[in-house]
mmCIF file of C-alpha atoms in Angstrom:
data_model
loop_
_atom_site.group_PDB
_atom_site.id
_atom_site.type_symbol
_atom_site.label_atom_id
_atom_site.label_comp_id
_atom_site.label_asym_id
_atom_site.label_seq_id
_atom_site.Cartn_x
_atom_site.Cartn_y
_atom_site.Cartn_z
ATOM 1 C CA UNK A 1 24.446 57.561 -21.069
ATOM 2 C CA UNK A 2 25.877 54.265 -19.620
ATOM 3 C CA UNK A 3 29.468 53.186 -19.105
ATOM 4 C CA UNK A 4 30.853 56.798 -17.884
ATOM 5 C CA UNK A 5 34.066 56.946 -16.449
ATOM 6 C CA UNK A 6 34.608 58.001 -12.489
ATOM 7 C CA UNK A 7 34.161 62.137 -12.597
ATOM 8 C CA UNK A 8 31.990 65.267 -12.214
ATOM 9 C CA UNK A 9 29.820 65.823 -14.608
ATOM 10 C CA UNK A 10 27.405 68.265 -15.821
ATOM 11 C CA UNK A 11 23.886 67.540 -17.800
ATOM 12 C CA UNK A 12 22.706 70.061 -19.709
ATOM 13 C CA UNK A 13 19.127 70.329 -21.313
ATOM 14 C CA UNK A 14 16.929 72.792 -23.094
ATOM 15 C CA UNK A 15 13.360 72.051 -24.263
ATOM 16 C CA UNK A 16 11.574 72.877 -27.325
ATOM 17 C CA UNK A 17 7.613 73.063 -28.267
ATOM 18 C CA UNK A 18 5.410 72.147 -31.549
ATOM 19 C CA UNK A 19 6.075 75.901 -31.946
ATOM 20 C CA UNK A 20 9.716 76.103 -32.502
ATOM 21 C CA UNK A 21 9.480 77.816 -28.891
ATOM 22 C CA UNK A 22 12.732 76.903 -27.135
ATOM 23 C CA UNK A 23 13.044 76.962 -23.013
ATOM 24 C CA UNK A 24 15.155 77.822 -20.438
ATOM 25 C CA UNK A 25 18.851 76.354 -20.563
ATOM 26 C CA UNK A 26 18.679 73.472 -17.287
ATOM 27 C CA UNK A 27 21.673 72.156 -15.669
ATOM 28 C CA UNK A 28 22.068 69.094 -13.397
ATOM 29 C CA UNK A 29 26.343 68.485 -11.902
ATOM 30 C CA UNK A 30 26.599 65.241 -11.015
ATOM 31 C CA UNK A 31 29.728 62.781 -9.587
ATOM 32 C CA UNK A 32 30.455 59.244 -10.772
ATOM 33 C CA UNK A 33 32.908 57.928 -7.625
ATOM 34 C CA UNK A 34 35.282 55.093 -8.458
ATOM 35 C CA UNK A 35 34.630 51.263 -7.830
ATOM 36 C CA UNK A 36 35.807 50.490 -3.856
ATOM 37 C CA UNK A 37 38.638 48.235 -5.516
ATOM 38 C CA UNK A 38 39.711 51.120 -7.326
ATOM 39 C CA UNK A 39 39.902 53.086 -4.189
ATOM 40 C CA UNK A 40 43.248 54.148 -2.842
ATOM 41 C CA UNK A 41 41.912 52.560 0.379
ATOM 42 C CA UNK A 42 41.750 49.116 -1.504
ATOM 43 C CA UNK A 43 44.896 49.381 -2.771
ATOM 44 C CA UNK A 44 46.689 49.895 0.557
ATOM 45 C CA UNK A 45 44.709 46.839 1.677
ATOM 46 C CA UNK A 46 45.020 44.684 -1.096
ATOM 47 C CA UNK A 47 49.304 45.398 -0.200
ATOM 48 C CA UNK A 48 49.190 45.243 3.471
ATOM 49 C CA UNK A 49 47.318 41.193 2.520
ATOM 50 C CA UNK A 50 50.095 40.369 -0.066
ATOM 51 C CA UNK A 51 52.487 41.461 2.792
ATOM 52 C CA UNK A 52 50.541 38.849 5.007
ATOM 53 C CA UNK A 53 50.553 36.325 3.071
ATOM 54 C CA UNK A 54 54.263 36.332 1.986
ATOM 55 C CA UNK A 55 55.027 36.958 6.166
ATOM 56 C CA UNK A 56 52.603 33.718 6.770
ATOM 57 C CA UNK A 57 53.949 31.276 3.842
ATOM 58 C CA UNK A 58 57.740 32.131 5.086
ATOM 59 C CA UNK A 59 56.051 31.032 8.624
ATOM 60 C CA UNK A 60 55.093 27.665 7.325
ATOM 61 C CA UNK A 61 58.200 27.157 5.677
ATOM 62 C CA UNK A 62 60.356 28.000 8.983
ATOM 63 C CA UNK A 63 58.138 25.592 10.640
ATOM 64 C CA UNK A 64 58.398 22.874 8.169
ATOM 65 C CA UNK A 65 61.996 23.259 8.149
ATOM 66 C CA UNK A 66 62.509 23.235 12.232
ATOM 67 C CA UNK A 67 60.089 20.113 12.190
ATOM 68 C CA UNK A 68 62.222 18.372 9.538
ATOM 69 C CA UNK A 69 65.026 19.246 11.872
ATOM 70 C CA UNK A 70 63.528 17.793 14.705
ATOM 71 C CA UNK A 71 62.501 14.178 12.631
ATOM 72 C CA UNK A 72 65.855 14.078 11.599
ATOM 73 C CA UNK A 73 67.440 14.651 14.998
ATOM 74 C CA UNK A 74 64.836 11.934 16.239
ATOM 75 C CA UNK A 75 66.389 9.587 13.118
ATOM 76 C CA UNK A 76 69.882 10.351 13.853
ATOM 77 C CA UNK A 77 69.172 9.345 17.317
ATOM 78 C CA UNK A 78 67.263 6.213 16.632
ATOM 79 C CA UNK A 79 69.825 5.047 14.566
ATOM 80 C CA UNK A 80 72.282 5.408 16.469
ATOM 81 C CA UNK A 81 70.974 3.848 19.030
ATOM 82 C CA UNK A 82 70.317 0.740 17.231
ATOM 83 C CA UNK A 83 73.970 0.738 15.995
ATOM 84 C CA UNK A 84 75.061 0.803 19.893
ATOM 85 C CA UNK A 85 72.771 -2.323 19.971
ATOM 86 C CA UNK A 86 74.075 -3.722 17.027
ATOM 87 C CA UNK A 87 77.671 -3.146 18.890
ATOM 88 C CA UNK A 88 76.550 -4.787 22.176
ATOM 89 C CA UNK A 89 75.062 -7.882 20.473
ATOM 90 C CA UNK A 90 77.845 -8.592 17.546
ATOM 91 C CA UNK A 91 80.269 -8.762 20.518
ATOM 92 C CA UNK A 92 77.542 -10.713 22.570
ATOM 93 C CA UNK A 93 77.375 -13.495 19.475
ATOM 94 C CA UNK A 94 81.442 -12.755 19.393
ATOM 95 C CA UNK A 95 81.719 -14.400 22.073
ATOM 96 C CA UNK A 96 79.367 -16.856 22.104
ATOM 97 C CA UNK A 97 80.774 -17.911 19.105
ATOM 98 C CA UNK A 98 84.045 -18.533 20.743
ATOM 99 C CA UNK A 99 81.993 -20.653 23.219
ATOM 100 C CA UNK A 100 80.772 -22.275 20.996
ATOM 101 C CA UNK A 101 83.600 -23.038 18.634
ATOM 102 C CA UNK A 102 85.911 -24.452 21.717
ATOM 103 C CA UNK A 103 82.439 -27.476 22.505
ATOM 104 C CA UNK A 104 83.075 -27.718 18.362
ATOM 105 C CA UNK A 105 86.742 -28.708 18.983
ATOM 106 C CA UNK A 106 85.852 -30.889 21.533
ATOM 107 C CA UNK A 107 83.011 -32.293 20.224
ATOM 108 C CA UNK A 108 84.967 -33.192 16.725
ATOM 109 C CA UNK A 109 87.589 -34.960 18.919
ATOM 110 C CA UNK A 110 84.612 -37.356 20.803
ATOM 111 C CA UNK A 111 82.621 -37.910 17.359
ATOM 112 C CA UNK A 112 86.720 -38.844 16.041
ATOM 113 C CA UNK A 113 86.789 -41.469 18.523
ATOM 114 C CA UNK A 114 83.138 -42.802 18.230
ATOM 115 C CA UNK A 115 83.914 -42.894 14.700
ATOM 116 C CA UNK A 116 86.348 -45.073 14.948
ATOM 117 C CA UNK A 117 84.149 -46.903 17.353
ATOM 118 C CA UNK A 118 81.676 -47.210 14.910
ATOM 119 C CA UNK A 119 84.037 -48.424 12.374
ATOM 120 C CA UNK A 120 84.568 -51.746 14.545
ATOM 121 C CA UNK A 121 81.247 -52.087 15.105
ATOM 122 C CA UNK A 122 80.581 -51.945 11.403
ATOM 123 C CA UNK A 123 82.978 -54.921 10.890
ATOM 124 C CA UNK A 124 81.253 -56.400 13.630
ATOM 125 C CA UNK A 125 77.627 -55.702 11.829
ATOM 126 C CA UNK A 126 78.907 -56.780 7.888
ATOM 127 C CA UNK A 127 80.138 -60.159 10.140
ATOM 128 C CA UNK A 128 76.724 -60.512 11.582
ATOM 129 C CA UNK A 129 75.103 -59.797 8.245
ATOM 130 C CA UNK A 130 76.780 -62.143 6.531
ATOM 131 C CA UNK A 131 75.461 -64.888 9.076
ATOM 132 C CA UNK A 132 72.319 -63.714 8.444
ATOM 133 C CA UNK A 133 72.241 -64.085 4.644
ATOM 134 C CA UNK A 134 72.843 -67.822 5.130
ATOM 135 C CA UNK A 135 70.057 -68.238 7.447
ATOM 136 C CA UNK A 136 67.488 -66.238 5.090
ATOM 137 C CA UNK A 137 68.742 -68.495 2.687
ATOM 138 C CA UNK A 138 67.845 -71.698 4.179
ATOM 139 C CA UNK A 139 64.664 -69.780 5.868
ATOM 140 C CA UNK A 140 64.013 -68.887 2.230
ATOM 141 C CA UNK A 141 64.191 -72.612 1.220
ATOM 142 C CA UNK A 142 61.983 -73.717 3.881
ATOM 143 C CA UNK A 143 59.536 -71.009 2.936
ATOM 144 C CA UNK A 144 59.406 -71.954 -0.236
ATOM 145 C CA UNK A 145 58.679 -75.473 0.557
ATOM 146 C CA UNK A 146 56.244 -74.948 2.913
ATOM 147 C CA UNK A 147 54.563 -72.506 0.186
ATOM 148 C CA UNK A 148 54.464 -75.532 -2.419
ATOM 149 C CA UNK A 149 52.768 -77.860 0.062
ATOM 150 C CA UNK A 150 50.238 -74.739 0.898
ATOM 151 C CA UNK A 151 49.200 -74.403 -2.454
ATOM 152 C CA UNK A 152 49.118 -78.145 -2.878
ATOM 153 C CA UNK A 153 46.935 -78.025 -0.158
ATOM 154 C CA UNK A 154 44.948 -75.098 -1.506
ATOM 155 C CA UNK A 155 44.300 -76.704 -4.673
ATOM 156 C CA UNK A 156 42.958 -80.061 -3.034
ATOM 157 C CA UNK A 157 40.561 -77.867 -0.808
ATOM 158 C CA UNK A 158 39.491 -76.042 -4.031
ATOM 159 C CA UNK A 159 38.929 -79.760 -6.025
ATOM 160 C CA UNK A 160 37.029 -81.537 -2.432
ATOM 161 C CA UNK A 161 34.916 -78.012 -2.507
ATOM 162 C CA UNK A 162 33.974 -77.968 -5.998
ATOM 163 C CA UNK A 163 33.051 -81.975 -5.791
ATOM 164 C CA UNK A 164 31.210 -81.418 -2.636
ATOM 165 C CA UNK A 165 29.507 -78.299 -4.076
ATOM 166 C CA UNK A 166 28.690 -80.813 -7.086
ATOM 167 C CA UNK A 167 27.537 -83.721 -4.676
ATOM 168 C CA UNK A 168 25.038 -81.026 -2.872
ATOM 169 C CA UNK A 169 23.518 -79.375 -6.733
ATOM 170 C CA UNK A 170 23.726 -83.208 -8.055
ATOM 171 C CA UNK A 171 21.691 -84.807 -5.037
ATOM 172 C CA UNK A 172 19.688 -82.576 -4.253
ATOM 173 C CA UNK A 173 18.184 -82.161 -8.294
ATOM 174 C CA UNK A 174 18.703 -86.227 -8.090
ATOM 175 C CA UNK A 175 16.494 -86.878 -5.062
ATOM 176 C CA UNK A 176 13.677 -84.624 -6.158
ATOM 177 C CA UNK A 177 12.948 -86.816 -9.212
ATOM 178 C CA UNK A 178 11.968 -90.237 -6.320
ATOM 179 C CA UNK A 179 10.471 -87.433 -3.665
ATOM 180 C CA UNK A 180 8.227 -85.790 -6.668
ATOM 181 C CA UNK A 181 7.264 -89.670 -7.672
ATOM 182 C CA UNK A 182 6.574 -90.467 -3.819
ATOM 183 C CA UNK A 183 4.268 -87.565 -3.722
ATOM 184 C CA UNK A 184 2.531 -88.688 -6.831
ATOM 185 C CA UNK A 185 2.227 -92.149 -5.570
ATOM 186 C CA UNK A 186 0.621 -91.083 -2.447
ATOM 187 C CA UNK A 187 -1.634 -89.015 -4.392
ATOM 188 C CA UNK A 188 -2.704 -91.795 -6.784
ATOM 189 C CA UNK A 189 -2.789 -94.362 -4.071
ATOM 190 C CA UNK A 190 -5.177 -91.682 -2.282
ATOM 191 C CA UNK A 191 -7.802 -91.929 -5.237
ATOM 192 C CA UNK A 192 -7.819 -95.725 -6.148
ATOM 193 C CA UNK A 193 -8.350 -96.638 -2.422
ATOM 194 C CA UNK A 194 -11.824 -97.330 -1.273
ATOM 195 C CA UNK A 195 -14.044 -94.958 -0.002
ATOM 196 C CA UNK A 196 -13.620 -94.455 4.096
ATOM 197 C CA UNK A 197 -10.373 -95.541 4.165
ATOM 198 C CA UNK A 198 -8.321 -93.783 6.749
ATOM 199 C CA UNK A 199 -5.295 -91.779 4.719
ATOM 200 C CA UNK A 200 -3.405 -90.941 7.736
ATOM 201 C CA UNK A 201 -0.354 -92.846 6.938
ATOM 202 C CA UNK A 202 -0.905 -91.545 2.912
ATOM 203 C CA UNK A 203 -0.676 -87.913 4.707
ATOM 204 C CA UNK A 204 2.162 -88.389 6.625
ATOM 205 C CA UNK A 205 4.121 -90.247 3.423
ATOM 206 C CA UNK A 206 2.710 -87.164 1.625
ATOM 207 C CA UNK A 207 4.005 -84.624 4.176
ATOM 208 C CA UNK A 208 7.466 -85.893 4.672
ATOM 209 C CA UNK A 209 7.778 -85.721 0.598
ATOM 210 C CA UNK A 210 6.990 -82.339 0.809
ATOM 211 C CA UNK A 211 9.238 -81.575 4.009
ATOM 212 C CA UNK A 212 12.304 -83.415 1.730
ATOM 213 C CA UNK A 213 11.322 -81.688 -1.211
ATOM 214 C CA UNK A 214 11.467 -78.471 0.552
ATOM 215 C CA UNK A 215 15.106 -79.118 1.800
ATOM 216 C CA UNK A 216 16.252 -80.499 -1.471
ATOM 217 C CA UNK A 217 15.141 -76.748 -2.716
ATOM 218 C CA UNK A 218 16.553 -74.709 0.301
ATOM 219 C CA UNK A 219 19.962 -76.512 -0.334
ATOM 220 C CA UNK A 220 19.487 -75.852 -4.121
ATOM 221 C CA UNK A 221 19.125 -72.104 -3.612
ATOM 222 C CA UNK A 222 21.874 -71.979 -1.278
ATOM 223 C CA UNK A 223 24.079 -73.701 -4.340
ATOM 224 C CA UNK A 224 22.705 -71.547 -7.082
ATOM 225 C CA UNK A 225 23.095 -68.072 -4.471
ATOM 226 C CA UNK A 226 26.626 -68.958 -3.735
ATOM 227 C CA UNK A 227 27.687 -69.288 -7.480
ATOM 228 C CA UNK A 228 25.125 -67.525 -8.906
ATOM 229 C CA UNK A 229 26.024 -63.886 -11.406
ATOM 230 C CA UNK A 230 23.921 -61.096 -10.210
ATOM 231 C CA UNK A 231 21.634 -59.974 -13.117
ATOM 232 C CA UNK A 232 19.877 -56.726 -13.211
ATOM 233 C CA UNK A 233 16.499 -55.451 -14.344
ATOM 234 C CA UNK A 234 13.513 -53.452 -13.537
ATOM 235 C CA UNK A 235 11.346 -54.999 -10.887
ATOM 236 C CA UNK A 236 7.604 -55.078 -10.817
ATOM 237 C CA UNK A 237 7.268 -55.100 -6.934
ATOM 238 C CA UNK A 238 3.145 -55.504 -6.703
ATOM 239 C CA UNK A 239 3.721 -58.046 -9.202
ATOM 240 C CA UNK A 240 6.500 -59.897 -7.833
ATOM 241 C CA UNK A 241 4.449 -59.576 -4.085
ATOM 242 C CA UNK A 242 1.271 -61.096 -5.593
ATOM 243 C CA UNK A 243 3.463 -64.400 -7.323
ATOM 244 C CA UNK A 244 5.095 -64.741 -3.700
ATOM 245 C CA UNK A 245 1.832 -65.103 -2.228
ATOM 246 C CA UNK A 246 0.554 -67.242 -4.661
ATOM 247 C CA UNK A 247 4.003 -69.487 -3.790
ATOM 248 C CA UNK A 248 3.191 -69.611 -0.237
ATOM 249 C CA UNK A 249 -0.953 -69.910 -0.291
ATOM 250 C CA UNK A 250 -0.529 -73.647 1.391
ATOM 251 C CA UNK A 251 0.639 -72.137 4.461
ATOM 252 C CA UNK A 252 -1.777 -69.263 4.558
ATOM 253 C CA UNK A 253 -4.040 -70.197 7.033
ATOM 254 C CA UNK A 254 -6.273 -67.011 6.881
ATOM 255 C CA UNK A 255 -3.300 -64.401 7.578
ATOM 256 C CA UNK A 256 -4.210 -61.211 6.915
ATOM 257 C CA UNK A 257 -1.825 -59.034 4.635
ATOM 258 C CA UNK A 258 -1.255 -54.989 5.187
ATOM 259 C CA UNK A 259 1.199 -54.521 1.920
ATOM 260 C CA UNK A 260 2.571 -50.524 2.077
ATOM 261 C CA UNK A 261 4.555 -49.809 -0.955
ATOM 262 C CA UNK A 262 5.546 -46.313 -1.847
ATOM 263 C CA UNK A 263 4.520 -44.896 -4.826
ATOM 264 C CA UNK A 264 6.450 -44.682 -8.368
ATOM 265 C CA UNK A 265 9.474 -46.806 -6.565
ATOM 266 C CA UNK A 266 11.452 -47.941 -9.137
ATOM 267 C CA UNK A 267 13.827 -50.664 -8.287
ATOM 268 C CA UNK A 268 16.603 -52.133 -10.703
ATOM 269 C CA UNK A 269 18.170 -55.585 -8.999
ATOM 270 C CA UNK A 270 18.617 -59.124 -9.427
ATOM 271 C CA UNK A 271 15.140 -60.569 -9.621
ATOM 272 C CA UNK A 272 15.863 -64.444 -8.487
ATOM 273 C CA UNK A 273 17.765 -63.591 -5.555
ATOM 274 C CA UNK A 274 15.252 -60.511 -4.244
ATOM 275 C CA UNK A 275 12.135 -63.204 -4.654
ATOM 276 C CA UNK A 276 14.202 -65.604 -2.687
ATOM 277 C CA UNK A 277 14.437 -63.271 -0.388
ATOM 278 C CA UNK A 278 11.115 -62.015 0.309
ATOM 279 C CA UNK A 279 9.925 -65.566 -0.471
ATOM 280 C CA UNK A 280 11.518 -66.854 2.492
ATOM 281 C CA UNK A 281 11.266 -64.512 5.416
ATOM 282 C CA UNK A 282 6.937 -64.011 4.048
ATOM 283 C CA UNK A 283 7.500 -67.465 4.871
ATOM 284 C CA UNK A 284 8.879 -67.670 8.208
ATOM 285 C CA UNK A 285 6.014 -64.995 9.063
ATOM 286 C CA UNK A 286 3.641 -67.894 8.230
ATOM 287 C CA UNK A 287 5.206 -70.561 9.970
ATOM 288 C CA UNK A 288 6.243 -69.557 13.090
ATOM 289 C CA UNK A 289 1.991 -67.497 14.028
ATOM 290 C CA UNK A 290 0.990 -67.986 17.219
ATOM 291 C CA UNK A 291 -1.675 -70.918 17.555
ATOM 292 C CA UNK A 292 -3.864 -69.089 19.946
ATOM 293 C CA UNK A 293 -4.461 -65.770 18.222
ATOM 294 C CA UNK A 294 -7.597 -64.924 16.399
ATOM 295 C CA UNK A 295 -5.790 -62.822 13.550
ATOM 296 C CA UNK A 296 -2.715 -63.323 12.685
ATOM 297 C CA UNK A 297 -1.173 -60.339 10.407
ATOM 298 C CA UNK A 298 1.861 -60.103 8.183
ATOM 299 C CA UNK A 299 2.955 -56.584 6.982
ATOM 300 C CA UNK A 300 5.042 -55.540 4.029
ATOM 301 C CA UNK A 301 6.447 -52.312 3.734
ATOM 302 C CA UNK A 302 8.250 -51.444 0.622
ATOM 303 C CA UNK A 303 9.823 -47.223 0.599
ATOM 304 C CA UNK A 304 13.080 -45.742 -1.066
ATOM 305 C CA UNK A 305 15.470 -44.484 1.803
ATOM 306 C CA UNK A 306 18.491 -42.731 0.752
ATOM 307 C CA UNK A 307 19.539 -44.801 -2.722
ATOM 308 C CA UNK A 308 18.377 -48.085 -1.349
ATOM 309 C CA UNK A 309 15.485 -50.222 -1.964
ATOM 310 C CA UNK A 310 14.183 -50.903 1.929
ATOM 311 C CA UNK A 311 11.565 -53.404 3.008
ATOM 312 C CA UNK A 312 10.423 -54.669 6.042
ATOM 313 C CA UNK A 313 8.663 -57.571 6.552
ATOM 314 C CA UNK A 314 6.676 -58.302 10.344
ATOM 315 C CA UNK A 315 4.260 -60.465 12.015
ATOM 316 C CA UNK A 316 2.259 -60.543 15.205
ATOM 317 C CA UNK A 317 4.257 -64.057 15.677
ATOM 318 C CA UNK A 318 5.905 -65.878 18.079
ATOM 319 C CA UNK A 319 8.597 -63.514 18.306
ATOM 320 C CA UNK A 320 12.693 -64.685 18.608
ATOM 321 C CA UNK A 321 14.372 -64.817 22.023
ATOM 322 C CA UNK A 322 17.372 -61.737 22.296
ATOM 323 C CA UNK A 323 19.917 -63.667 23.028
ATOM 324 C CA UNK A 324 18.714 -65.883 19.858
ATOM 325 C CA UNK A 325 19.921 -62.985 17.299
ATOM 326 C CA UNK A 326 23.799 -63.845 16.536
ATOM 327 C CA UNK A 327 22.509 -67.474 15.732
ATOM 328 C CA UNK A 328 19.236 -66.988 13.238
ATOM 329 C CA UNK A 329 21.291 -65.939 10.343
ATOM 330 C CA UNK A 330 23.289 -69.646 11.177
ATOM 331 C CA UNK A 331 23.373 -72.817 8.924
ATOM 332 C CA UNK A 332 20.820 -75.305 10.364
ATOM 333 C CA UNK A 333 19.733 -73.347 12.698
ATOM 334 C CA UNK A 334 16.538 -73.503 14.593
ATOM 335 C CA UNK A 335 15.456 -71.151 17.083
ATOM 336 C CA UNK A 336 11.788 -72.974 17.943
ATOM 337 C CA UNK A 337 10.250 -76.205 18.243
ATOM 338 C CA UNK A 338 7.916 -74.589 15.932
ATOM 339 C CA UNK A 339 10.258 -74.966 13.205
ATOM 340 C CA UNK A 340 9.135 -77.677 10.422
ATOM 341 C CA UNK A 341 12.335 -76.403 7.960
ATOM 342 C CA UNK A 342 16.246 -77.623 7.654
ATOM 343 C CA UNK A 343 17.127 -74.082 9.311
ATOM 344 C CA UNK A 344 18.291 -72.358 6.303
ATOM 345 C CA UNK A 345 15.717 -69.976 5.478
ATOM 346 C CA UNK A 346 17.256 -66.924 7.292
ATOM 347 C CA UNK A 347 21.630 -68.595 5.893
ATOM 348 C CA UNK A 348 20.086 -68.473 2.304
ATOM 349 C CA UNK A 349 17.973 -64.772 3.018
ATOM 350 C CA UNK A 350 21.479 -63.363 4.327
ATOM 351 C CA UNK A 351 23.468 -64.999 2.004
ATOM 352 C CA UNK A 352 21.403 -63.424 -0.961
ATOM 353 C CA UNK A 353 21.351 -60.326 0.950
ATOM 354 C CA UNK A 354 25.443 -60.075 0.947
ATOM 355 C CA UNK A 355 25.173 -60.677 -2.858
ATOM 356 C CA UNK A 356 23.430 -58.452 -3.359
ATOM 357 C CA UNK A 357 25.866 -55.891 -1.567
ATOM 358 C CA UNK A 358 23.162 -54.888 1.020
ATOM 359 C CA UNK A 359 22.269 -55.489 4.759
ATOM 360 C CA UNK A 360 19.744 -57.162 6.978
ATOM 361 C CA UNK A 361 18.340 -56.220 10.564
ATOM 362 C CA UNK A 362 15.988 -57.644 12.747
ATOM 363 C CA UNK A 363 14.062 -56.394 15.894
ATOM 364 C CA UNK A 364 11.557 -58.473 17.780
ATOM 365 C CA UNK A 365 9.685 -59.400 20.950
ATOM 366 C CA UNK A 366 8.917 -62.890 22.367
ATOM 367 C CA UNK A 367 4.992 -63.869 22.060
ATOM 368 C CA UNK A 368 4.192 -60.066 20.524
ATOM 369 C CA UNK A 369 5.906 -59.053 17.112
ATOM 370 C CA UNK A 370 8.704 -59.863 14.637
ATOM 371 C CA UNK A 371 10.222 -57.495 11.889
ATOM 372 C CA UNK A 372 13.155 -57.721 9.484
ATOM 373 C CA UNK A 373 14.159 -54.539 7.516
ATOM 374 C CA UNK A 374 16.477 -55.596 4.578
ATOM 375 C CA UNK A 375 18.483 -52.613 2.622
ATOM 376 C CA UNK A 376 19.460 -52.946 -0.662
ATOM 377 C CA UNK A 377 21.252 -50.814 -3.449
ATOM 378 C CA UNK A 378 18.224 -49.254 -5.845
ATOM 379 C CA UNK A 379 19.870 -49.828 -8.652
ATOM 380 C CA UNK A 380 22.240 -51.411 -10.701
ATOM 381 C CA UNK A 381 24.770 -48.410 -11.003
ATOM 382 C CA UNK A 382 25.010 -48.766 -6.563
ATOM 383 C CA UNK A 383 26.511 -52.451 -7.402
ATOM 384 C CA UNK A 384 30.344 -53.174 -7.486
ATOM 385 C CA UNK A 385 31.052 -53.383 -11.495
ATOM 386 C CA UNK A 386 33.191 -56.772 -10.975
ATOM 387 C CA UNK A 387 29.015 -58.188 -9.564
ATOM 388 C CA UNK A 388 27.219 -57.022 -12.471
#
């Protein structure tokens, strides 16, 4: 028996066997109590709890109303204080405005007086302006006359410069023929002269012809560099150095070369100008060697640095005195008695480097070593479009 409601119960039971014999009647009395939440005590507790809840809610509401009242009182007090402060500030500003009005009235009178003075000054300035216009007109006429003279002089200078360039170029080319003939005739004279004859003077003539040929070549290079338009191409540096070494082999007297070329070095620049720079620097290293040293070394180093093609040419020659650094790149400057050239080599080098938008530096210790460092843009994209 399940789900019996609370109350008192009697359970009556009687047994019977297989022979249909019945036993005595047995009775069991028991009581089912109500759950605790359905008891009278529980109902009284629930009532008290409800009353307490209502009492707490009323207390909380009362506390909240009181807090809001206190807050409102504080807000009213703050606003009252602000209103009083603003009132005082308005009164002070009103007083200040009165004072400023008085000052403005005084300044107005002063401004009117100054206005009158300015009008008078303006009339004077206008009269001075008219005079200045007259002077300006006279000056413009004089400037125009001077400008015409300067333009005429510039045109004459351009013409003279062009004629001078033409003269140098034509003279250097026209003189190459006679000098080459002198050199050839000297060689023929040596061949046709009797055996055992002293060729001292023939050698001197031949040497003078070669020196003159070198000077004319340098003059031609200087003219061509100044008037050349930069044409870029991909340069094979090792092959170019081998060409230059072949050109200067007549100056090579047992010199040891040390080449250091960075792998995968790709250079795009003007081959003619680069060749002139390298040739002249290597020539200098060979010419200004120390006569009393057993081994003369020339080091050529080529590498890439920050989008620039850099090369260094150094040797253990006679070196350059520090005080000569500012002059060595000047035209026709010769800093040593050992120099047999025209003094144009380093001038041509600097001109060619500047044409390539590069830079050149020198480092040297006298009677020890000299090293030139040249840096030029690595590729055509680094040159100005106007120069390409």
